[in-house]
Tab-separated table of N, CA and C in Angstrom:
chain	number	residue	atom	x	y	z
A	255	MET	N	17.813	6.650	12.930
A	255	MET	CA	17.008	7.668	12.353
A	255	MET	C	16.414	6.969	11.153
A	256	ASN	N	14.992	6.896	10.630
A	256	ASN	CA	14.735	6.374	9.243
A	256	ASN	C	14.998	7.331	8.536
A	257	GLY	N	15.800	7.280	7.459
A	257	GLY	CA	16.485	8.102	6.700
A	257	GLY	C	15.361	8.470	5.521
A	258	SER	N	14.293	7.612	5.369
A	258	SER	CA	13.326	7.921	4.174
A	258	SER	C	12.141	8.834	4.722
A	259	ARG	N	12.442	9.556	5.688
A	259	ARG	CA	11.223	10.560	5.891
A	259	ARG	C	11.185	11.883	5.219
A	260	ALA	N	10.215	12.871	4.722
A	260	ALA	CA	10.393	13.638	4.242
A	260	ALA	C	10.430	14.953	5.132
A	261	MET	N	11.146	15.931	5.239
A	261	MET	CA	11.188	16.819	6.176
A	261	MET	C	11.373	18.456	5.767
A	262	ILE	N	11.379	19.346	6.590
A	262	ILE	CA	11.286	20.731	6.363
A	262	ILE	C	11.804	21.069	7.687
A	263	LEU	N	12.843	21.200	7.778
A	263	LEU	CA	13.632	21.382	8.854
A	263	LEU	C	14.787	22.328	9.074
A	264	PRO	N	14.628	23.483	9.952
A	264	PRO	CA	15.743	24.664	10.089
A	264	PRO	C	16.821	24.121	10.618
A	265	LEU	N	18.075	24.835	9.716
A	265	LEU	CA	19.282	23.799	10.331
A	265	LEU	C	19.685	23.879	11.405
A	266	LYS	N	19.101	24.799	12.415
A	266	LYS	CA	19.470	24.195	14.016
A	266	LYS	C	18.953	22.937	14.229
A	267	ILE	N	18.258	22.686	13.791
A	267	ILE	CA	17.399	21.314	14.184
A	267	ILE	C	18.040	20.122	13.507
A	268	LEU	N	18.470	20.385	12.534
A	268	LEU	CA	19.276	19.435	11.985
A	268	LEU	C	20.573	18.998	13.024
A	269	THR	N	21.189	19.692	13.282
A	269	THR	CA	22.287	19.366	14.471
A	269	THR	C	21.565	18.394	15.442
A	270	ALA	N	20.774	18.704	15.987
A	270	ALA	CA	19.959	17.850	17.035
A	270	ALA	C	19.576	16.447	16.375
A	271	LEU	N	19.342	16.833	15.322
A	271	LEU	CA	18.950	15.509	14.432
A	271	LEU	C	20.142	14.092	14.388
A	272	LYS	N	21.342	14.737	13.971
A	272	LYS	CA	22.755	14.194	14.116
A	272	LYS	C	23.013	13.478	14.838
A	273	SER	N	22.622	14.255	16.241
A	273	SER	CA	22.989	13.787	17.478
A	273	SER	C	22.247	12.666	17.945
A	274	GLY	N	20.773	12.480	17.164
A	274	GLY	CA	20.121	11.498	17.561
A	274	GLY	C	18.918	11.687	18.502
A	275	TRP	N	18.841	12.415	19.434
A	275	TRP	CA	18.039	13.074	20.718
A	275	TRP	C	16.606	13.192	19.822
A	276	MET	N	16.353	13.826	18.457
A	276	MET	CA	14.746	14.082	18.209
A	276	MET	C	14.668	13.029	16.891
A	277	ALA	N	15.352	11.816	16.875
A	277	ALA	CA	15.066	10.902	16.043
A	277	ALA	C	13.971	10.036	15.747
A	278	ASP	N	13.286	10.257	16.897
A	278	ASP	CA	12.162	9.187	16.927
A	278	ASP	C	10.939	9.588	15.902
A	279	LYS	N	10.546	9.121	15.248
A	279	LYS	CA	9.155	9.463	14.680
A	279	LYS	C	8.255	10.186	15.535
A	280	SER	N	7.702	8.988	16.442
A	280	SER	CA	6.590	9.674	17.746
A	280	SER	C	6.899	11.021	18.197
A	281	PHE	N	8.062	11.241	18.137
A	281	PHE	CA	8.685	12.533	18.787
A	281	PHE	C	7.601	13.895	17.949
A	282	TRP	N	8.214	13.773	16.578
A	282	TRP	CA	7.475	14.675	15.925
A	282	TRP	C	5.868	14.721	15.493
A	283	LYS	N	5.622	13.666	15.857
A	283	LYS	CA	4.031	13.453	15.236
A	283	LYS	C	3.130	13.767	16.685
A	284	SER	N	3.819	13.763	18.224
A	284	SER	CA	2.687	13.527	18.894
A	284	SER	C	3.365	14.860	20.064
A	285	ASN	N	4.653	15.269	20.009
A	285	ASN	CA	4.917	16.559	20.804
A	285	ASN	C	4.513	17.700	20.121
A	286	ALA	N	3.114	18.189	21.113
A	286	ALA	CA	2.790	19.258	20.679
A	286	ALA	C	3.535	20.594	20.168
A	287	ARG	N	4.675	20.860	21.147
A	287	ARG	CA	5.509	21.890	21.223
A	287	ARG	C	6.184	21.794	19.781
A	288	VAL	N	6.810	20.842	19.383
A	288	VAL	CA	7.697	20.205	18.083
A	288	VAL	C	6.370	20.873	16.744
A	289	VAL	N	5.189	20.399	17.057
A	289	VAL	CA	4.140	20.701	15.979
A	289	VAL	C	4.060	22.363	15.881
A	290	ALA	N	3.609	23.009	17.149
A	290	ALA	CA	3.784	24.262	17.115
A	290	ALA	C	4.889	24.997	16.519
A	291	MET	N	6.082	24.459	16.971
A	291	MET	CA	7.308	25.166	16.194
A	291	MET	C	7.437	24.965	14.760
A	292	ARG	N	6.938	23.773	14.236
A	292	ARG	CA	6.956	23.815	13.128
A	292	ARG	C	5.864	24.402	12.154
A	293	ASP	N	4.797	24.442	12.606
A	293	ASP	CA	3.815	25.465	12.111
A	293	ASP	C	4.767	27.077	12.056
A	294	LEU	N	4.908	27.283	13.251
A	294	LEU	CA	5.910	28.575	13.399
A	294	LEU	C	6.847	28.842	12.181
A	295	TYR	N	7.536	27.680	12.332
A	295	TYR	CA	8.874	27.918	11.050
A	295	TYR	C	8.105	27.965	9.817
A	296	MET	N	6.904	27.233	9.378
A	296	MET	CA	6.411	27.396	7.997
A	296	MET	C	5.760	28.750	7.969
A	297	LYS	N	5.378	29.491	8.910
A	297	LYS	CA	4.348	30.390	8.885
A	297	LYS	C	5.758	31.798	8.832
A	298	THR	N	6.753	31.862	9.464
A	298	THR	CA	7.827	32.821	9.313
A	298	THR	C	8.765	32.418	8.306
A	299	GLY	N	8.623	31.313	7.591
A	299	GLY	CA	9.821	30.791	6.797
A	299	GLY	C	9.634	31.839	5.270
A	300	GLN	N	11.173	31.915	5.062
A	300	GLN	CA	11.015	32.870	3.798
A	300	GLN	C	11.078	31.872	2.641
A	301	GLY	N	11.648	30.746	2.704
A	301	GLY	CA	11.835	29.725	1.775
A	301	GLY	C	11.892	28.326	2.075
A	302	PHE	N	11.539	27.313	1.210
A	302	PHE	CA	11.570	26.142	1.699
A	302	PHE	C	12.148	24.681	0.885
A	303	LEU	N	13.117	24.156	1.422
A	303	LEU	CA	13.713	23.157	0.747
A	303	LEU	C	12.851	21.785	0.968
A	304	LEU	N	12.035	21.116	0.098
A	304	LEU	CA	11.027	20.269	0.198
A	304	LEU	C	11.947	18.853	-0.294
A	305	VAL	N	12.368	17.908	0.464
A	305	VAL	CA	13.296	16.779	0.617
A	305	VAL	C	12.654	15.586	0.577
A	306	PHE	N	12.469	14.756	-0.394
A	306	PHE	CA	12.306	13.546	-0.031
A	306	PHE	C	13.112	12.395	-0.314
A	307	SER	N	13.141	11.013	0.166
A	307	SER	CA	14.148	10.027	-0.680
A	307	SER	C	13.348	9.555	-1.446
A	308	ILE	N	14.547	9.282	-2.960
A	308	ILE	CA	14.202	8.669	-4.109
A	308	ILE	C	14.001	7.228	-4.072
A	309	THR	N	14.304	6.720	-2.473
A	309	THR	CA	14.394	5.060	-2.274
A	309	THR	C	12.954	5.272	-1.354
A	310	SER	N	12.121	5.886	-1.449
A	310	SER	CA	10.721	5.683	-0.177
A	310	SER	C	9.661	6.498	-0.981
A	311	THR	N	8.716	5.923	-1.506
A	311	THR	CA	7.265	6.480	-2.036
A	311	THR	C	6.698	7.149	-0.680
A	312	SER	N	6.770	6.364	0.592
A	312	SER	CA	6.285	7.220	1.593
A	312	SER	C	6.594	8.708	1.879
A	313	SER	N	8.000	8.751	1.609
A	313	SER	CA	8.468	10.178	1.666
A	313	SER	C	7.992	11.106	0.941
A	314	LEU	N	7.660	10.851	-0.239
A	314	LEU	CA	7.164	11.741	-1.069
A	314	LEU	C	5.739	12.024	-1.035
A	315	HIS	N	5.137	11.111	-0.490
A	315	HIS	CA	3.686	11.082	0.025
A	315	HIS	C	3.367	12.180	1.183
A	316	GLU	N	4.393	11.967	2.053
A	316	GLU	CA	4.761	12.717	3.138
A	316	GLU	C	4.837	14.366	2.555
A	317	LEU	N	5.933	14.422	1.536
A	317	LEU	CA	6.228	16.033	1.124
A	317	LEU	C	5.137	16.583	0.695
A	318	SER	N	4.462	15.587	0.001
A	318	SER	CA	2.989	16.416	-0.738
A	318	SER	C	2.119	17.004	0.529
A	319	CYS	N	1.919	16.227	1.698
A	319	CYS	CA	1.109	16.989	2.719
A	319	CYS	C	1.857	18.139	3.271
A	320	LEU	N	3.103	18.096	3.555
A	320	LEU	CA	3.815	19.225	4.106
A	320	LEU	C	3.845	20.495	3.378
A	321	ARG	N	3.886	19.983	1.607
A	321	ARG	CA	3.604	21.224	1.018
A	321	ARG	C	2.510	21.776	1.145
A	322	GLU	N	1.100	21.105	1.163
A	322	GLU	CA	-0.048	21.523	1.405
A	322	GLU	C	-0.539	22.277	2.410
A	323	GLU	N	0.615	21.918	3.535
A	323	GLU	CA	0.444	22.837	4.711
A	323	GLU	C	1.341	23.876	5.018
A	324	ILE	N	2.182	23.899	4.158
A	324	ILE	CA	3.034	25.060	3.770
A	324	ILE	C	1.826	26.469	2.868
A	325	MET	N	1.589	26.040	1.962
A	325	MET	CA	0.506	26.707	1.302
A	325	MET	C	-0.735	27.067	1.827
A	326	ARG	N	-1.093	26.499	2.776
A	326	ARG	CA	-2.338	26.668	3.717
A	326	ARG	C	-1.884	27.665	4.530
A	327	ILE	N	-0.830	27.561	5.509
A	327	ILE	CA	-0.133	28.297	6.294
A	327	ILE	C	0.133	29.878	5.797
A	328	LYS	N	1.230	29.471	4.486
A	328	LYS	CA	1.505	30.815	4.084
A	328	LYS	C	0.396	31.718	3.237
A	329	ASP	N	-0.687	31.257	2.512
A	329	ASP	CA	-1.719	31.853	2.142
A	329	ASP	C	-1.275	32.452	0.906
A	330	ASP	N	-0.183	31.838	0.121
A	330	ASP	CA	0.597	32.696	-1.028
A	330	ASP	C	0.593	31.168	-2.108
A	331	ASP	N	0.738	31.982	-3.315
A	331	ASP	CA	0.916	30.845	-4.454
A	331	ASP	C	2.305	30.955	-4.835
A	332	ASN	N	3.075	31.887	-4.497
A	332	ASN	CA	4.511	32.229	-4.824
A	332	ASN	C	5.358	32.133	-3.787
A	333	VAL	N	5.425	30.796	-2.896
A	333	VAL	CA	6.517	30.783	-2.059
A	333	VAL	C	7.700	30.217	-2.671
A	334	PRO	N	8.878	30.850	-2.250
A	334	PRO	CA	10.221	30.136	-2.963
A	334	PRO	C	10.292	28.740	-2.452
A	335	MET	N	10.618	27.812	-3.066
A	335	MET	CA	10.930	26.674	-2.752
A	335	MET	C	11.447	25.630	-3.696
A	336	VAL	N	12.518	24.747	-3.568
A	336	VAL	CA	13.090	23.638	-4.174
A	336	VAL	C	12.765	22.398	-4.005
A	337	ILE	N	12.404	21.450	-4.775
A	337	ILE	CA	11.992	20.025	-4.399
A	337	ILE	C	13.566	19.272	-4.570
A	338	VAL	N	13.469	18.519	-3.538
A	338	VAL	CA	15.087	17.751	-3.756
A	338	VAL	C	14.646	16.415	-3.692
A	339	GLY	N	15.000	15.516	-4.680
A	339	GLY	CA	15.054	14.365	-4.294
A	339	GLY	C	16.587	13.734	-3.796
A	340	ASN	N	16.415	13.365	-2.496
A	340	ASN	CA	17.690	13.161	-1.792
A	340	ASN	C	17.892	11.627	-2.250
A	341	LYS	N	19.188	11.042	-1.843
A	341	LYS	CA	19.954	9.777	-2.072
A	341	LYS	C	19.905	9.370	-3.288
A	342	ALA	N	20.513	10.440	-4.037
A	342	ALA	CA	20.787	10.063	-5.480
A	342	ALA	C	22.096	9.276	-5.734
A	343	ASP	N	22.638	8.963	-4.588
A	343	ASP	CA	23.750	7.901	-4.575
A	343	ASP	C	23.379	6.530	-4.574
A	344	LEU	N	22.205	6.401	-4.421
A	344	LEU	CA	21.604	4.864	-4.340
A	344	LEU	C	20.553	4.632	-5.295
A	345	GLU	N	20.998	4.803	-6.524
A	345	GLU	CA	20.244	4.623	-7.773
A	345	GLU	C	19.955	2.903	-7.974
A	346	GLU	N	20.217	2.375	-7.451
A	346	GLU	CA	20.041	0.643	-7.374
A	346	GLU	C	18.791	0.372	-6.531
A	347	SER	N	18.546	1.277	-5.757
A	347	SER	CA	17.562	1.171	-4.474
A	347	SER	C	16.231	2.228	-4.937
A	348	ARG	N	16.264	2.909	-6.130
A	348	ARG	CA	15.419	3.767	-6.429
A	348	ARG	C	13.965	3.545	-6.259
A	349	ALA	N	12.882	3.936	-5.720
A	349	ALA	CA	11.445	3.590	-5.939
A	349	ALA	C	10.666	4.671	-6.398
A	350	ILE	N	11.344	5.713	-6.801
A	350	ILE	CA	10.626	7.040	-7.644
A	350	ILE	C	11.561	7.343	-8.435
A	351	PRO	N	10.777	6.925	-9.698
A	351	PRO	CA	11.348	7.436	-11.046
A	351	PRO	C	11.818	9.091	-10.987
A	352	ARG	N	12.668	9.107	-11.802
A	352	ARG	CA	13.259	10.597	-12.023
A	352	ARG	C	11.881	11.531	-12.569
A	353	ALA	N	11.443	10.875	-13.650
A	353	ALA	CA	10.342	11.645	-14.352
A	353	ALA	C	9.110	11.830	-13.358
A	354	LYS	N	8.977	11.372	-12.401
A	354	LYS	CA	7.687	11.751	-11.463
A	354	LYS	C	8.282	12.979	-10.469
A	355	GLY	N	9.362	12.918	-10.216
A	355	GLY	CA	9.979	13.974	-9.511
A	355	GLY	C	9.906	15.451	-10.414
A	356	PHE	N	10.289	15.251	-11.932
A	356	PHE	CA	9.937	16.595	-12.527
A	356	PHE	C	8.526	16.579	-12.800
A	357	ALA	N	7.909	15.488	-13.052
A	357	ALA	CA	6.231	16.189	-13.192
A	357	ALA	C	5.445	16.654	-11.886
A	358	ILE	N	6.079	16.212	-10.907
A	358	ILE	CA	5.853	16.972	-9.803
A	358	ILE	C	6.387	18.313	-9.463
A	359	SER	N	7.730	18.421	-10.002
A	359	SER	CA	8.271	19.941	-10.190
A	359	SER	C	7.434	20.563	-11.016
A	360	GLN	N	6.964	20.127	-11.959
A	360	GLN	CA	6.286	20.905	-12.942
A	360	GLN	C	4.952	21.410	-12.469
A	361	LYS	N	4.205	20.262	-11.838
A	361	LYS	CA	2.961	20.700	-11.234
A	361	LYS	C	2.983	21.609	-10.193
A	362	TRP	N	4.164	21.994	-9.361
A	362	TRP	CA	4.191	22.391	-8.117
A	362	TRP	C	4.782	24.007	-8.497
A	363	LYS	N	5.152	23.836	-9.664
A	363	LYS	CA	6.038	25.108	-10.516
A	363	LYS	C	7.177	25.244	-9.301
A	364	ALA	N	8.177	24.406	-9.166
A	364	ALA	CA	9.173	24.631	-8.262
A	364	ALA	C	10.348	23.869	-8.958
A	365	PRO	N	11.835	24.411	-8.974
A	365	PRO	CA	12.810	23.297	-9.536
A	365	PRO	C	12.829	22.156	-8.528
A	366	TYR	N	13.650	21.304	-9.657
A	366	TYR	CA	13.743	19.681	-8.835
A	366	TYR	C	15.053	19.025	-9.155
A	367	TYR	N	15.939	18.924	-8.228
A	367	TYR	CA	17.201	18.573	-8.229
A	367	TYR	C	17.258	17.199	-7.488
A	368	GLU	N	17.877	16.142	-8.027
A	368	GLU	CA	18.389	15.239	-7.333
A	368	GLU	C	19.657	15.320	-6.589
A	369	ALA	N	19.755	15.132	-5.355
A	369	ALA	CA	20.987	15.184	-4.629
A	369	ALA	C	21.214	13.783	-3.682
A	370	SER	N	22.561	14.101	-3.271
A	370	SER	CA	23.388	13.143	-2.283
A	370	SER	C	23.634	13.777	-1.465
A	371	ALA	N	23.259	13.750	-0.115
A	371	ALA	CA	23.714	14.485	1.152
A	371	ALA	C	25.393	13.766	1.441
A	372	ARG	N	25.389	12.547	0.973
A	372	ARG	CA	26.586	11.467	1.274
A	372	ARG	C	27.779	11.910	0.437
A	373	THR	N	27.169	12.240	-0.976
A	373	THR	CA	28.423	12.419	-1.766
A	373	THR	C	28.328	14.117	-2.201
A	374	ARG	N	27.580	14.667	-1.522
A	374	ARG	CA	27.182	16.347	-1.575
A	374	ARG	C	26.943	16.596	-3.060
A	375	THR	N	26.369	15.722	-3.836
A	375	THR	CA	26.027	15.989	-5.089
A	375	THR	C	24.685	17.116	-4.751
A	376	ASN	N	25.082	18.253	-5.801
A	376	ASN	CA	24.018	19.283	-6.023
A	376	ASN	C	23.673	19.707	-4.438
A	377	VAL	N	24.204	19.811	-3.412
A	377	VAL	CA	23.653	20.399	-2.118
A	377	VAL	C	24.047	21.859	-2.345
A	378	ASP	N	24.886	22.280	-2.874
A	378	ASP	CA	25.376	23.802	-2.799
A	378	ASP	C	24.362	24.414	-3.856
A	379	GLU	N	24.020	23.663	-4.977
A	379	GLU	CA	23.183	24.002	-6.160
A	379	GLU	C	21.390	24.538	-5.352
A	380	VAL	N	21.254	23.436	-4.666
A	380	VAL	CA	19.768	23.518	-4.039
A	380	VAL	C	19.892	24.712	-2.989
A	381	PHE	N	20.696	25.202	-2.391
A	381	PHE	CA	20.706	26.357	-1.597
A	381	PHE	C	20.735	27.467	-2.284
A	382	ILE	N	21.665	27.423	-3.143
A	382	ILE	CA	21.673	28.497	-4.173
A	382	ILE	C	20.584	29.096	-4.819
A	383	ASP	N	19.912	27.907	-5.144
A	383	ASP	CA	18.555	28.214	-5.782
A	383	ASP	C	17.596	28.962	-4.984
A	384	LEU	N	17.655	28.327	-3.769
A	384	LEU	CA	16.313	28.603	-3.265
A	384	LEU	C	16.689	30.076	-2.582
A	385	CYS	N	17.891	30.351	-2.338
A	385	CYS	CA	18.328	31.916	-1.778
A	385	CYS	C	17.986	32.495	-2.895
A	386	ARG	N	18.273	32.184	-4.169
A	386	ARG	CA	18.134	33.532	-5.259
A	386	ARG	C	16.463	33.601	-5.477
A	387	GLN	N	15.685	32.686	-5.445
A	387	GLN	CA	14.348	32.639	-5.395
A	387	GLN	C	13.897	33.615	-3.991
A	388	MET	N	14.456	33.359	-3.141
A	388	MET	CA	13.867	34.410	-1.764
A	388	MET	C	14.267	35.924	-2.260
A	389	LEU	N	15.648	35.677	-2.659
A	389	LEU	CA	16.024	37.384	-3.312
A	389	LEU	C	15.113	37.833	-4.025
A	390	ARG	N	14.752	37.247	-5.377
A	390	ARG	CA	13.944	37.618	-5.997
A	390	ARG	C	12.473	38.121	-5.529
A	391	LYS	N	12.126	37.237	-4.636
A	391	LYS	CA	10.798	37.856	-4.044
A	391	LYS	C	10.814	39.024	-3.345
A	392	GLU	N	11.890	39.261	-2.541
A	392	GLU	CA	12.090	39.986	-1.718
A	392	GLU	C	12.261	41.304	-2.427
A	393	ASP	N	12.845	41.499	-3.681
A	393	ASP	CA	13.119	42.417	-4.278
A	393	ASP	C	11.596	42.967	-5.166
A	394	GLU	N	10.656	41.972	-5.387
A	394	GLU	CA	9.643	42.133	-5.833
A	394	GLU	C	8.881	42.667	-5.041
A	395	MET	N	8.896	42.601	-3.488
A	395	MET	CA	7.919	42.743	-2.368
A	395	MET	C	8.512	44.369	-1.945
A	396	MET	N	9.758	44.399	-2.296
A	396	MET	CA	10.264	45.956	-1.832
A	396	MET	C	9.875	47.471	-2.865
A	397	ASP	N	9.543	46.720	-4.070
A	397	ASP	CA	9.315	47.590	-5.545
A	397	ASP	C	8.461	46.907	-6.314
A	398	PRO	N	7.257	46.522	-6.142
A	398	PRO	CA	6.550	45.915	-6.936
A	398	PRO	C	6.206	46.576	-8.292
A	399	ASP	N	5.841	47.980	-8.392
A	399	ASP	CA	5.580	48.572	-9.397
A	399	ASP	C	6.652	49.110	-10.354
A	400	ASP	N	7.796	48.999	-9.713
A	400	ASP	CA	8.798	49.822	-10.435
A	400	ASP	C	9.698	48.593	-11.293
A	401	SER	N	8.892	48.168	-12.041
A	401	SER	CA	9.746	46.776	-12.796
A	401	SER	C	10.634	46.962	-14.239
A	402	SER	N	10.689	48.705	-14.269
A	402	SER	CA	11.270	48.863	-15.506
A	402	SER	C	12.969	49.156	-14.573
A	403	LYS	N	12.922	49.593	-13.283
A	403	LYS	CA	14.170	49.374	-12.934
A	403	LYS	C	14.952	47.901	-12.611
A	404	THR	N	14.123	47.199	-12.051
A	404	THR	CA	14.480	45.556	-12.045
A	404	THR	C	14.889	45.387	-13.255
A	405	ASP	N	14.351	45.275	-14.370
A	405	ASP	CA	14.421	44.723	-15.611
A	405	ASP	C	15.685	45.386	-16.023
A	406	ALA	N	16.044	46.882	-15.746
A	406	ALA	CA	17.566	47.051	-16.104
A	406	ALA	C	18.169	46.593	-15.340
A	407	LEU	N	18.174	46.429	-14.114
A	407	LEU	CA	19.567	45.901	-13.449
A	407	LEU	C	19.489	44.642	-13.727
A	408	LYS	N	18.325	43.812	-14.271
A	408	LYS	CA	19.140	42.156	-14.623
A	408	LYS	C	19.556	42.474	-16.034
A	409	SER	N	19.238	43.144	-17.153
A	409	SER	CA	19.767	43.065	-18.233
A	409	SER	C	21.229	43.778	-17.845
A	410	SER	N	21.588	44.561	-17.172
A	410	SER	CA	22.923	45.058	-16.966
A	410	SER	C	23.919	43.774	-16.126
A	411	GLY	N	23.199	43.316	-15.629
A	411	GLY	CA	24.088	42.367	-14.763
A	411	GLY	C	24.114	42.879	-13.378
A	412	SER	N	23.853	44.320	-13.110
A	412	SER	CA	24.087	44.726	-11.634
A	412	SER	C	23.361	44.060	-10.733
A	413	LYS	N	24.190	43.987	-9.598
A	413	LYS	CA	23.464	43.786	-8.317
A	413	LYS	C	23.548	45.119	-7.252
A	414	GLY	N	23.526	46.268	-7.816
A	414	GLY	CA	23.465	47.480	-7.279
A	414	GLY	C	22.451	47.629	-6.379
A	415	LYS	N	21.188	47.462	-6.887
A	415	LYS	CA	20.075	47.567	-6.104
A	415	LYS	C	20.092	46.794	-4.694
A	416	ARG	N	20.333	45.477	-4.825
A	416	ARG	CA	20.370	44.751	-3.584
A	416	ARG	C	21.300	45.119	-2.580
A	417	ARG	N	22.726	45.352	-3.287
A	417	ARG	CA	23.721	45.885	-2.166
A	417	ARG	C	23.350	47.160	-1.693
A	418	SER	N	22.797	48.097	-2.341
A	418	SER	CA	22.349	49.463	-1.703
A	418	SER	C	21.437	49.129	-0.526
A	419	LYS	N	20.465	48.261	-0.714
A	419	LYS	CA	19.850	47.734	0.268
A	419	LYS	C	20.592	47.618	1.605
A	420	PHE	N	21.603	46.729	1.545
A	420	PHE	CA	22.540	46.438	2.818
A	420	PHE	C	23.423	47.385	3.219
A	421	ARG	N	23.632	48.201	2.326
A	421	ARG	CA	25.048	49.392	2.873
A	421	ARG	C	24.190	50.311	4.274
A	422	ASP	N	22.963	50.647	3.887
A	422	ASP	CA	22.534	51.655	4.450
A	422	ASP	C	22.088	51.073	6.205
A	423	GLY	N	22.027	49.743	6.108
A	423	GLY	CA	22.044	49.079	7.495
A	423	GLY	C	20.358	49.049	7.966
A	424	THR	N	19.523	49.495	6.790
A	424	THR	CA	17.996	49.618	7.338
A	424	THR	C	17.414	47.868	7.067
A	425	HIS	N	17.902	47.453	6.181
A	425	HIS	CA	17.354	46.241	5.554
A	425	HIS	C	17.910	45.214	6.671
A	426	PRO	N	17.238	43.974	6.966
A	426	PRO	CA	17.910	43.123	7.500
A	426	PRO	C	18.461	42.032	6.916
A	427	ARG	N	19.609	41.353	7.108
A	427	ARG	CA	20.260	40.568	6.339
A	427	ARG	C	19.653	39.178	6.042
A	428	CYS	N	19.699	38.494	5.082
A	428	CYS	CA	19.237	37.198	4.811
A	428	CYS	C	19.623	36.175	5.691
A	429	VAL	N	18.868	35.161	6.578
A	429	VAL	CA	19.560	34.442	7.382
A	429	VAL	C	18.644	32.886	7.111
A	430	ILE	N	19.458	32.225	7.140
A	430	ILE	CA	19.176	30.665	6.551
A	430	ILE	C	19.129	30.017	8.295
A	431	LEU	N	18.147	29.623	8.693
A	431	LEU	CA	17.918	28.937	10.173
A	431	LEU	C	18.800	27.799	10.078
């Protein structure tokens, strides 16, 4: 598999990628079922990790196109997302300066991390940041006009509001595909 491709994939598909059967680039671009699945994942996804390789300028260009597609499909300017420059362990092969990653992060209003899947650098932090964004957005959608309660909970450090939503069983649990 060409590890320099920018991708947005649910974790279920990552298992198939590791096994190699979906690694061919032409599979992703020409298979109508895969394109439809990708669009469906974009439409129903609550948050996105936008991952590119710091060793490949083309992966950053592809990432820009994917982000535009997400924004078009979601029709929302406040989509939880995190930008990840992967392969941080390959500093000697860097093609994209760190400053460019931060500039894009500011332009897109999304946090930027440099990570390494090989050394697990910042891997957990990326997912934690995305989950926090998703939960914040969910809280805003649940009670958009009651900011006084939200502010009080934030200042007290309490997680009571979120926990109470799960206790009664009427609210679905957060699921990462």
